[in-house]
């Protein structure tokens, strides 16, 4: 720790329920008074201004490889238990620095093409309508929109993309929830390492088998594109392929759930903006961009300082953890006019919600497509959709994702 806290500095406590419900006032204070903030409780730096967040993500000062230090600090029995999961996570593009990152990303470009995503459009529409039909025919007025719509839509889309049969949803959910207790750093789960190991073992052996089958019986689609993706003769190893399938599942699932949930909540809380969207449906693209900016699914990104460096007079030391606060950057008045106004007609919306620099989200086009179709069709189907006044939404207790655990709504007002 290199910057002792003084009495005047703002205190940032992300686990305070009022901060969880609305973190923006403390972000505004940090941006003004202490833009490079040392949090003693998080033992991390908190960076809140737009240009600092953007420039750090573009610089070599920070690394995404935060697993090595964690793994080295584990007691031997846990290290043995977590060997496989750490092996696969180390192969995730999201946790690799150049030159490994550069090599894998170059190969992946050949699978994440605009046309591959374009092909998904009819599936997204079909899945959305299927889920809305179920909601409508269920005969209930009160539903949790996260559980019954926003969670399932991206899950089915990613499963279709990866060629996983939709009836595997429950298995996949169990395995990914088991892995997520490790990746998300759950605080209260005593057996989290055992669960993570089990989830990873089941998930990786499923994908190993699927990749084998698809290689023997080629069929056009994203998974085949991944298997055959090559760049200058180089291709992904089998373990890299398995790791990439798991990464796509994680990267594309909860994030998109939160986009759909946050979009619904924001539009219902801003009836004037919802009315504007209904009277001019062509505003849907700028409405999704405004949701991504105003209260998007990326609260923060985590990095480790790769070298000592100075920022606004603060010394950040190699190995220290740094949170770059994307949702704070997206409300920086130095960049956005009237940043605390939710305005679906906003132009020049250069939010940082899909990241910046070499790790820029590969699935942004797919996510935008899902968000657009989900919001358009949800509000068209349930014209009187309303928030349930008896149950306020419950926000996730997490630093990185931003979304609600539940979103209780009344389908017909
Ligand atoms: C609203 C939804 C989404 C949001 C907000 C989002 C956001 C992000 C962000 C911020 C990053 C950069 C992470 C970092 O720098 O540490 C990222 C990376 C990534 N995203 Fe997304 N994402 C979304 C949906 C998706 C989808 C649907 C997919 C895939 C189908 C996807 C695949 C990826 C991959 C593979 C990476 C790693 C890229 C790399 O490390 O080079 N994302 N995403």
Short mmCIF file of C-alpha atoms and ligand atoms in Angstrom, two decimals:
data_model
loop_
_atom_site.label_atom_id
_atom_site.label_comp_id
_atom_site.label_asym_id
_atom_site.label_seq_id
_atom_site.Cartn_x
_atom_site.Cartn_y
_atom_site.Cartn_z
CA UNK A 1 0.00 0.00 0.00
CA UNK A 2 1.56 3.25 -1.06
CA UNK A 3 -1.01 5.95 -0.35
CA UNK A 4 -2.34 6.18 3.19
CA UNK A 5 -5.98 7.16 3.57
CA UNK A 6 -6.52 10.60 5.07
CA UNK A 7 -9.61 11.88 6.86
CA UNK A 8 -10.69 14.06 3.89
CA UNK A 9 -10.69 11.27 1.34
CA UNK A 10 -14.06 9.82 0.29
CA UNK A 11 -14.82 6.32 1.54
CA UNK A 12 -15.94 3.87 -1.10
CA UNK A 13 -17.72 0.80 0.24
CA UNK A 14 -19.18 -1.25 -2.64
CA UNK A 15 -20.91 -3.63 -0.21
CA UNK A 16 -23.05 -0.84 1.31
CA UNK A 17 -26.62 -1.54 0.01
CA UNK A 18 -27.22 2.15 -0.76
CA UNK A 19 -24.01 2.22 -2.85
CA UNK A 20 -25.09 -0.99 -4.58
CA UNK A 21 -28.46 0.55 -5.46
CA UNK A 22 -26.88 3.81 -6.64
CA UNK A 23 -23.08 4.00 -6.83
CA UNK A 24 -23.08 7.17 -8.95
CA UNK A 25 -22.93 9.82 -6.17
CA UNK A 26 -19.77 8.29 -4.68
CA UNK A 27 -18.27 7.91 -8.17
CA UNK A 28 -18.89 11.63 -8.78
CA UNK A 29 -17.15 12.48 -5.51
CA UNK A 30 -14.19 10.23 -6.27
CA UNK A 31 -13.84 11.67 -9.79
CA UNK A 32 -13.62 15.17 -8.35
CA UNK A 33 -11.74 14.70 -5.06
CA UNK A 34 -9.66 11.55 -5.38
CA UNK A 35 -9.57 10.17 -8.95
CA UNK A 36 -6.79 7.69 -8.11
CA UNK A 37 -8.21 6.36 -4.88
CA UNK A 38 -6.56 3.75 -2.64
CA UNK A 39 -9.22 1.56 -0.99
CA UNK A 40 -7.81 0.01 2.19
CA UNK A 41 -10.72 -2.43 2.47
CA UNK A 42 -10.37 -3.66 -1.12
CA UNK A 43 -6.56 -3.30 -1.01
CA UNK A 44 -6.86 -1.88 -4.50
CA UNK A 45 -6.69 1.28 -6.54
CA UNK A 46 -10.00 2.73 -7.77
CA UNK A 47 -9.72 4.80 -10.97
CA UNK A 48 -12.81 6.84 -11.82
CA UNK A 49 -12.16 9.46 -14.56
CA UNK A 50 -12.93 8.66 -18.20
CA UNK A 51 -9.56 9.61 -19.68
CA UNK A 52 -7.64 7.74 -16.96
CA UNK A 53 -9.77 4.60 -17.42
CA UNK A 54 -9.41 4.74 -21.20
CA UNK A 55 -5.70 5.55 -21.19
CA UNK A 56 -4.90 2.83 -18.65
CA UNK A 57 -6.76 0.23 -20.70
CA UNK A 58 -4.72 1.35 -23.72
CA UNK A 59 -1.39 1.34 -21.87
CA UNK A 60 1.15 -1.33 -20.93
CA UNK A 61 1.06 -0.27 -17.27
CA UNK A 62 -1.58 -2.86 -16.42
CA UNK A 63 -1.80 -6.61 -16.95
CA UNK A 64 -4.83 -8.91 -17.06
CA UNK A 65 -2.81 -11.85 -15.75
CA UNK A 66 -3.98 -11.89 -12.17
CA UNK A 67 -4.20 -15.65 -11.76
CA UNK A 68 -0.49 -16.38 -11.32
CA UNK A 69 -0.12 -14.46 -8.04
CA UNK A 70 -3.35 -15.94 -6.70
CA UNK A 71 -2.31 -19.50 -7.60
CA UNK A 72 1.12 -19.12 -6.03
CA UNK A 73 -0.47 -17.97 -2.79
CA UNK A 74 -2.67 -21.07 -2.42
CA UNK A 75 -1.99 -23.81 0.15
CA UNK A 76 -0.65 -26.96 -1.67
CA UNK A 77 -3.90 -28.97 -1.26
CA UNK A 78 -6.00 -26.20 -2.87
CA UNK A 79 -3.40 -25.72 -5.61
CA UNK A 80 -3.70 -29.42 -6.56
CA UNK A 81 -7.51 -29.22 -6.51
CA UNK A 82 -7.55 -26.12 -8.71
CA UNK A 83 -4.87 -27.28 -11.16
CA UNK A 84 -7.27 -27.91 -14.06
CA UNK A 85 -9.44 -24.85 -13.69
CA UNK A 86 -6.37 -22.62 -13.44
CA UNK A 87 -4.92 -24.37 -16.49
CA UNK A 88 -8.01 -23.51 -18.57
CA UNK A 89 -8.42 -20.01 -17.18
CA UNK A 90 -4.80 -19.30 -18.00
CA UNK A 91 -5.68 -20.05 -21.62
CA UNK A 92 -8.56 -17.53 -21.62
CA UNK A 93 -7.93 -14.64 -23.94
CA UNK A 94 -9.30 -12.37 -21.21
CA UNK A 95 -6.48 -13.38 -18.80
CA UNK A 96 -3.57 -13.34 -21.27
CA UNK A 97 -1.19 -10.52 -22.05
CA UNK A 98 0.68 -10.04 -25.33
CA UNK A 99 2.27 -11.85 -27.10
CA UNK A 100 0.02 -14.86 -26.22
CA UNK A 101 -3.08 -12.68 -26.32
CA UNK A 102 -2.14 -11.26 -29.73
CA UNK A 103 -1.71 -14.74 -31.20
CA UNK A 104 -5.03 -16.15 -29.91
CA UNK A 105 -7.03 -13.01 -30.70
CA UNK A 106 -5.70 -13.00 -34.28
CA UNK A 107 -6.93 -16.57 -34.74
CA UNK A 108 -10.31 -15.86 -33.10
CA UNK A 109 -11.01 -12.93 -35.47
CA UNK A 110 -11.69 -15.56 -38.14
CA UNK A 111 -14.61 -16.97 -36.10
CA UNK A 112 -16.08 -13.74 -34.63
CA UNK A 113 -17.02 -12.28 -38.00
CA UNK A 114 -19.89 -9.90 -38.64
CA UNK A 115 -21.61 -12.53 -40.80
CA UNK A 116 -21.39 -15.21 -38.07
CA UNK A 117 -23.25 -12.84 -35.75
CA UNK A 118 -25.67 -11.85 -38.55
CA UNK A 119 -26.58 -15.54 -38.87
CA UNK A 120 -27.66 -15.56 -35.23
CA UNK A 121 -30.37 -12.92 -35.76
CA UNK A 122 -33.24 -15.35 -36.59
CA UNK A 123 -32.28 -17.51 -33.58
CA UNK A 124 -32.34 -14.51 -31.25
CA UNK A 125 -35.80 -13.53 -32.49
CA UNK A 126 -37.10 -17.09 -32.26
CA UNK A 127 -35.73 -17.55 -28.70
CA UNK A 128 -37.12 -14.17 -27.59
CA UNK A 129 -40.60 -15.00 -28.91
CA UNK A 130 -40.50 -18.45 -27.36
CA UNK A 131 -39.72 -17.00 -23.93
CA UNK A 132 -42.35 -14.26 -24.30
CA UNK A 133 -44.94 -16.88 -25.35
CA UNK A 134 -44.15 -18.82 -22.19
CA UNK A 135 -44.52 -15.70 -20.06
CA UNK A 136 -47.81 -14.79 -21.71
CA UNK A 137 -49.33 -18.25 -21.49
CA UNK A 138 -48.16 -18.77 -17.88
CA UNK A 139 -51.24 -16.91 -16.65
CA UNK A 140 -49.30 -14.92 -14.03
CA UNK A 141 -49.05 -11.16 -13.76
CA UNK A 142 -46.12 -11.02 -11.27
CA UNK A 143 -42.88 -12.46 -12.59
CA UNK A 144 -39.14 -12.10 -12.03
CA UNK A 145 -38.00 -10.82 -15.40
CA UNK A 146 -34.39 -11.82 -14.77
CA UNK A 147 -35.13 -15.47 -14.02
CA UNK A 148 -37.82 -15.95 -16.62
CA UNK A 149 -36.49 -13.91 -19.52
CA UNK A 150 -33.18 -12.04 -19.21
CA UNK A 151 -31.20 -15.05 -17.94
CA UNK A 152 -32.56 -17.52 -20.42
CA UNK A 153 -32.33 -15.50 -23.61
CA UNK A 154 -28.51 -15.09 -23.72
CA UNK A 155 -28.03 -18.62 -22.36
CA UNK A 156 -29.96 -20.13 -25.29
CA UNK A 157 -28.23 -17.80 -27.77
CA UNK A 158 -24.75 -18.83 -26.59
CA UNK A 159 -25.78 -22.49 -26.51
CA UNK A 160 -27.02 -22.24 -30.12
CA UNK A 161 -23.80 -20.45 -31.08
CA UNK A 162 -21.70 -23.24 -29.56
CA UNK A 163 -23.93 -26.01 -30.85
CA UNK A 164 -24.99 -27.17 -27.38
CA UNK A 165 -28.54 -28.64 -27.38
CA UNK A 166 -31.01 -26.38 -25.57
CA UNK A 167 -32.15 -29.20 -23.28
CA UNK A 168 -28.69 -29.07 -21.68
CA UNK A 169 -29.59 -25.71 -20.10
CA UNK A 170 -29.95 -27.04 -16.53
CA UNK A 171 -26.64 -28.96 -16.69
CA UNK A 172 -24.85 -25.97 -18.16
CA UNK A 173 -26.31 -23.65 -15.59
CA UNK A 174 -25.17 -25.91 -12.76
CA UNK A 175 -21.62 -26.27 -14.15
CA UNK A 176 -21.23 -22.59 -14.89
CA UNK A 177 -22.68 -21.58 -11.48
CA UNK A 178 -20.11 -23.93 -9.89
CA UNK A 179 -17.29 -22.32 -11.85
CA UNK A 180 -18.65 -18.84 -11.22
CA UNK A 181 -18.26 -19.16 -7.44
CA UNK A 182 -14.53 -19.28 -8.14
CA UNK A 183 -14.31 -16.78 -10.98
CA UNK A 184 -16.65 -14.30 -9.31
CA UNK A 185 -14.83 -14.71 -5.97
CA UNK A 186 -17.95 -15.55 -3.91
CA UNK A 187 -17.35 -14.70 -0.28
CA UNK A 188 -19.64 -17.10 1.53
CA UNK A 189 -19.18 -20.45 -0.10
CA UNK A 190 -17.08 -22.80 2.05
CA UNK A 191 -16.77 -25.49 -0.63
CA UNK A 192 -16.19 -23.08 -3.50
CA UNK A 193 -12.97 -24.71 -4.72
CA UNK A 194 -14.52 -28.21 -4.82
CA UNK A 195 -17.53 -26.84 -6.71
CA UNK A 196 -15.34 -24.92 -9.14
CA UNK A 197 -13.22 -27.99 -9.82
CA UNK A 198 -16.32 -30.13 -10.44
CA UNK A 199 -17.94 -27.53 -12.72
CA UNK A 200 -14.76 -27.09 -14.75
CA UNK A 201 -14.21 -30.85 -15.09
CA UNK A 202 -17.76 -31.42 -16.38
CA UNK A 203 -17.76 -28.40 -18.67
CA UNK A 204 -14.35 -29.12 -20.21
CA UNK A 205 -15.06 -32.80 -20.82
CA UNK A 206 -18.39 -31.87 -22.44
CA UNK A 207 -16.69 -29.42 -24.81
CA UNK A 208 -13.79 -31.84 -25.51
CA UNK A 209 -16.34 -34.43 -26.68
CA UNK A 210 -18.35 -31.88 -28.68
CA UNK A 211 -15.22 -30.58 -30.42
CA UNK A 212 -14.17 -34.15 -31.25
CA UNK A 213 -17.58 -34.95 -32.74
CA UNK A 214 -17.70 -31.71 -34.73
CA UNK A 215 -14.16 -32.28 -36.07
CA UNK A 216 -15.15 -35.76 -37.25
CA UNK A 217 -18.50 -34.58 -38.66
CA UNK A 218 -18.01 -30.97 -39.80
CA UNK A 219 -21.12 -28.77 -39.84
CA UNK A 220 -21.11 -25.06 -40.71
CA UNK A 221 -21.45 -22.64 -37.81
CA UNK A 222 -19.52 -20.72 -35.18
CA UNK A 223 -18.10 -23.82 -33.43
CA UNK A 224 -16.77 -25.17 -36.74
CA UNK A 225 -15.35 -21.71 -37.51
CA UNK A 226 -13.55 -21.80 -34.16
CA UNK A 227 -12.16 -25.28 -34.81
CA UNK A 228 -10.95 -24.36 -38.29
CA UNK A 229 -9.85 -20.77 -37.51
CA UNK A 230 -6.29 -20.31 -38.67
CA UNK A 231 -3.95 -17.37 -38.94
CA UNK A 232 -0.75 -17.78 -40.96
CA UNK A 233 -1.00 -21.56 -40.48
CA UNK A 234 -1.34 -21.22 -36.69
CA UNK A 235 -4.49 -22.53 -34.98
CA UNK A 236 -5.86 -23.01 -31.49
CA UNK A 237 -4.64 -26.07 -29.57
CA UNK A 238 -7.31 -28.46 -28.29
CA UNK A 239 -7.05 -27.03 -24.77
CA UNK A 240 -7.25 -23.47 -26.15
CA UNK A 241 -10.40 -24.46 -28.04
CA UNK A 242 -12.00 -25.89 -24.91
CA UNK A 243 -10.96 -22.82 -22.88
CA UNK A 244 -12.36 -20.51 -25.57
CA UNK A 245 -15.75 -22.27 -25.59
CA UNK A 246 -15.94 -21.87 -21.80
CA UNK A 247 -14.87 -18.22 -22.07
CA UNK A 248 -17.51 -17.43 -24.70
CA UNK A 249 -20.14 -19.01 -22.48
CA UNK A 250 -19.10 -16.88 -19.51
CA UNK A 251 -18.30 -13.66 -21.34
CA UNK A 252 -21.53 -13.64 -23.31
CA UNK A 253 -24.03 -14.76 -20.73
CA UNK A 254 -24.31 -12.75 -17.50
CA UNK A 255 -23.23 -9.54 -19.24
CA UNK A 256 -26.09 -9.75 -21.72
CA UNK A 257 -28.58 -10.76 -19.00
CA UNK A 258 -27.64 -7.56 -17.19
CA UNK A 259 -27.96 -5.47 -20.36
CA UNK A 260 -31.54 -6.72 -20.83
CA UNK A 261 -32.40 -6.34 -17.12
CA UNK A 262 -30.87 -2.87 -16.78
CA UNK A 263 -32.51 -1.70 -20.02
CA UNK A 264 -35.94 -2.81 -18.83
CA UNK A 265 -35.48 -1.20 -15.42
CA UNK A 266 -34.23 2.10 -16.87
CA UNK A 267 -37.03 2.38 -19.42
CA UNK A 268 -39.67 1.61 -16.77
CA UNK A 269 -38.13 4.19 -14.44
CA UNK A 270 -38.07 6.83 -17.21
CA UNK A 271 -41.60 6.70 -18.73
CA UNK A 272 -40.91 9.79 -20.89
CA UNK A 273 -38.03 7.95 -22.59
CA UNK A 274 -40.10 4.77 -22.98
CA UNK A 275 -42.88 6.81 -24.60
CA UNK A 276 -40.34 8.39 -26.96
CA UNK A 277 -39.07 4.94 -27.95
CA UNK A 278 -42.60 3.65 -28.53
CA UNK A 279 -43.44 6.58 -30.76
CA UNK A 280 -40.15 6.29 -32.70
CA UNK A 281 -38.95 2.65 -32.72
CA UNK A 282 -35.92 3.65 -34.83
CA UNK A 283 -34.45 5.05 -31.60
CA UNK A 284 -33.81 1.51 -30.34
CA UNK A 285 -30.10 1.51 -31.29
CA UNK A 286 -29.33 4.78 -29.51
CA UNK A 287 -31.51 3.64 -26.58
CA UNK A 288 -29.37 0.50 -26.14
CA UNK A 289 -26.19 2.60 -26.33
CA UNK A 290 -27.59 4.92 -23.66
CA UNK A 291 -28.41 1.97 -21.38
CA UNK A 292 -24.84 0.70 -21.88
CA UNK A 293 -23.54 4.15 -20.86
CA UNK A 294 -25.96 5.23 -18.17
CA UNK A 295 -26.02 2.03 -16.08
CA UNK A 296 -24.34 -0.65 -18.16
CA UNK A 297 -23.34 -4.23 -17.23
CA UNK A 298 -19.62 -3.39 -16.79
CA UNK A 299 -19.26 -1.69 -13.43
CA UNK A 300 -15.50 -2.17 -13.39
CA UNK A 301 -12.62 -4.11 -14.94
CA UNK A 302 -9.84 -5.66 -12.87
CA UNK A 303 -6.15 -5.41 -13.61
CA UNK A 304 -2.78 -5.84 -11.88
CA UNK A 305 -0.08 -3.18 -12.23
CA UNK A 306 2.58 -4.62 -14.56
CA UNK A 307 5.12 -1.98 -13.56
CA UNK A 308 5.53 0.91 -11.15
CA UNK A 309 3.94 4.07 -12.53
CA UNK A 310 2.66 7.43 -11.44
CA UNK A 311 -0.90 8.71 -11.94
CA UNK A 312 -1.96 12.18 -10.75
CA UNK A 313 0.87 12.12 -8.22
CA UNK A 314 0.03 8.66 -6.86
CA UNK A 315 2.56 5.84 -7.08
CA UNK A 316 1.00 2.60 -8.31
CA UNK A 317 3.39 -0.28 -7.62
CA UNK A 318 3.92 -3.43 -9.66
CA UNK A 319 1.61 -6.23 -8.46
CA UNK A 320 -1.03 -3.94 -6.91
CA UNK A 321 -4.63 -4.51 -7.92
CA UNK A 322 -6.38 -1.81 -9.93
CA UNK A 323 -10.12 -1.46 -10.58
CA UNK A 324 -10.86 0.77 -13.57
CA UNK A 325 -14.42 1.97 -12.94
CA UNK A 326 -16.11 1.88 -16.33
CA UNK A 327 -19.54 2.98 -15.09
CA UNK A 328 -17.97 5.99 -13.41
CA UNK A 329 -16.04 6.89 -16.57
CA UNK A 330 -19.32 6.72 -18.50
CA UNK A 331 -20.76 9.49 -16.26
CA UNK A 332 -17.74 11.80 -16.44
CA UNK A 333 -19.01 15.34 -17.15
CA UNK A 334 -15.66 16.14 -18.82
CA UNK A 335 -16.75 13.85 -21.68
CA UNK A 336 -20.55 13.57 -21.57
CA UNK A 337 -22.90 16.54 -21.54
CA UNK A 338 -25.44 16.28 -18.72
CA UNK A 339 -24.14 12.77 -17.86
CA UNK A 340 -26.73 11.96 -15.18
CA UNK A 341 -29.59 12.40 -17.64
CA UNK A 342 -30.88 9.19 -19.26
CA UNK A 343 -31.44 10.35 -22.82
CA UNK A 344 -32.15 7.70 -25.47
CA UNK A 345 -31.54 10.23 -28.26
CA UNK A 346 -27.98 10.96 -27.08
CA UNK A 347 -25.47 11.23 -29.93
CA UNK A 348 -21.69 10.59 -29.87
CA UNK A 349 -22.03 8.13 -27.05
CA UNK A 350 -18.46 6.89 -26.67
CA UNK A 351 -19.02 4.81 -23.54
CA UNK A 352 -16.37 2.29 -22.45
CA UNK A 353 -18.77 -0.54 -21.58
CA UNK A 354 -17.23 -2.98 -24.07
CA UNK A 355 -13.73 -2.12 -22.83
CA UNK A 356 -10.95 -0.44 -24.75
CA UNK A 357 -7.71 -1.49 -26.40
CA UNK A 358 -6.53 -5.02 -27.06
CA UNK A 359 -9.22 -6.78 -24.96
CA UNK A 360 -12.15 -4.91 -26.54
CA UNK A 361 -15.21 -7.17 -26.39
CA UNK A 362 -15.40 -9.63 -29.29
CA UNK A 363 -19.12 -10.18 -28.77
CA UNK A 364 -20.27 -6.54 -28.77
CA UNK A 365 -22.20 -6.88 -32.01
CA UNK A 366 -24.02 -9.98 -30.78
CA UNK A 367 -24.76 -8.36 -27.41
CA UNK A 368 -26.20 -5.23 -29.06
CA UNK A 369 -28.34 -7.40 -31.34
CA UNK A 370 -29.69 -9.39 -28.37
CA UNK A 371 -30.37 -6.24 -26.36
CA UNK A 372 -32.18 -4.61 -29.27
CA UNK A 373 -34.39 -7.60 -30.11
CA UNK A 374 -35.17 -8.37 -26.44
CA UNK A 375 -36.23 -4.81 -25.56
CA UNK A 376 -38.20 -4.21 -28.78
CA UNK A 377 -40.19 -7.42 -28.48
CA UNK A 378 -40.69 -7.34 -24.72
CA UNK A 379 -42.29 -3.88 -24.76
CA UNK A 380 -44.28 -4.66 -27.92
CA UNK A 381 -45.73 -7.80 -26.33
CA UNK A 382 -46.50 -6.34 -22.89
CA UNK A 383 -47.74 -2.81 -23.58
CA UNK A 384 -48.50 -2.19 -19.89
CA UNK A 385 -45.37 -3.74 -18.39
CA UNK A 386 -44.63 -2.13 -15.01
CA UNK A 387 -42.24 -2.50 -12.08
CA UNK A 388 -43.77 -4.39 -9.16
CA UNK A 389 -44.22 -1.63 -6.53
CA UNK A 390 -44.25 -4.16 -3.68
CA UNK A 391 -40.75 -5.51 -4.38
CA UNK A 392 -37.81 -3.26 -5.26
CA UNK A 393 -35.12 -4.78 -7.51
CA UNK A 394 -32.16 -6.31 -5.68
CA UNK A 395 -28.73 -5.34 -7.04
CA UNK A 396 -25.84 -7.81 -7.36
CA UNK A 397 -23.26 -7.58 -4.58
CA UNK A 398 -20.28 -7.51 -6.96
CA UNK A 399 -17.51 -5.19 -8.13
CA UNK A 400 -17.31 -6.18 -11.79
CA UNK A 401 -20.79 -6.98 -13.13
CA UNK A 402 -23.63 -4.52 -12.68
CA UNK A 403 -27.16 -5.81 -12.71
CA UNK A 404 -30.08 -6.92 -10.59
CA UNK A 405 -30.37 -10.36 -9.07
CA UNK A 406 -34.15 -10.17 -9.46
CA UNK A 407 -36.36 -7.78 -11.37
CA UNK A 408 -39.97 -8.18 -10.16
CA UNK A 409 -42.41 -6.86 -12.76
CA UNK A 410 -46.14 -6.88 -13.48
CA UNK A 411 -46.64 -8.09 -17.03
CA UNK A 412 -49.95 -6.31 -17.48
CA UNK A 413 -49.56 -3.32 -15.18
C1 LIG B 1 -23.75 -6.53 -22.98
C2 LIG B 1 -22.99 -7.59 -23.09
C3 LIG B 1 -21.50 -7.58 -22.99
C4 LIG B 1 -20.68 -6.69 -22.35
C5 LIG B 1 -21.07 -5.45 -21.55
C6 LIG B 1 -19.32 -7.15 -22.56
C7 LIG B 1 -18.20 -6.49 -22.09
C8 LIG B 1 -16.90 -6.91 -22.29
C9 LIG B 1 -15.73 -6.21 -21.81
C10 LIG B 1 -15.74 -4.93 -20.99
C11 LIG B 1 -14.64 -6.90 -22.22
C12 LIG B 1 -13.17 -6.53 -21.95
C13 LIG B 1 -12.72 -7.15 -20.67
C14 LIG B 1 -11.38 -6.61 -20.20
O1 LIG B 1 -10.80 -5.72 -20.82
O2 LIG B 1 -10.91 -7.12 -19.17
C15 LIG B 1 -15.11 -8.06 -22.95
C16 LIG B 1 -14.29 -9.02 -23.49
C17 LIG B 1 -14.76 -10.12 -24.17
N1 LIG B 1 -16.07 -10.39 -24.53
FE1 LIG B 1 -17.70 -9.28 -24.02
N2 LIG B 1 -19.34 -8.29 -23.31
C18 LIG B 1 -20.64 -8.59 -23.61
C19 LIG B 1 -21.10 -9.64 -24.38
C20 LIG B 1 -20.30 -10.58 -24.98
C21 LIG B 1 -20.76 -11.67 -25.82
C22 LIG B 1 -22.23 -11.90 -26.20
C23 LIG B 1 -19.66 -12.40 -26.16
C24 LIG B 1 -19.53 -13.64 -27.02
C25 LIG B 1 -20.40 -14.21 -27.71
C26 LIG B 1 -18.50 -11.75 -25.58
C27 LIG B 1 -17.21 -12.20 -25.73
C28 LIG B 1 -16.10 -11.57 -25.21
C29 LIG B 1 -14.75 -12.11 -25.32
C30 LIG B 1 -14.33 -13.41 -26.01
C31 LIG B 1 -13.90 -11.20 -24.66
C32 LIG B 1 -12.38 -11.31 -24.45
C33 LIG B 1 -11.65 -10.45 -25.46
C34 LIG B 1 -10.17 -10.34 -25.17
O3 LIG B 1 -9.73 -10.56 -24.02
O4 LIG B 1 -9.43 -10.05 -26.12
N3 LIG B 1 -18.92 -10.65 -24.88
N4 LIG B 1 -16.49 -8.04 -22.99
#
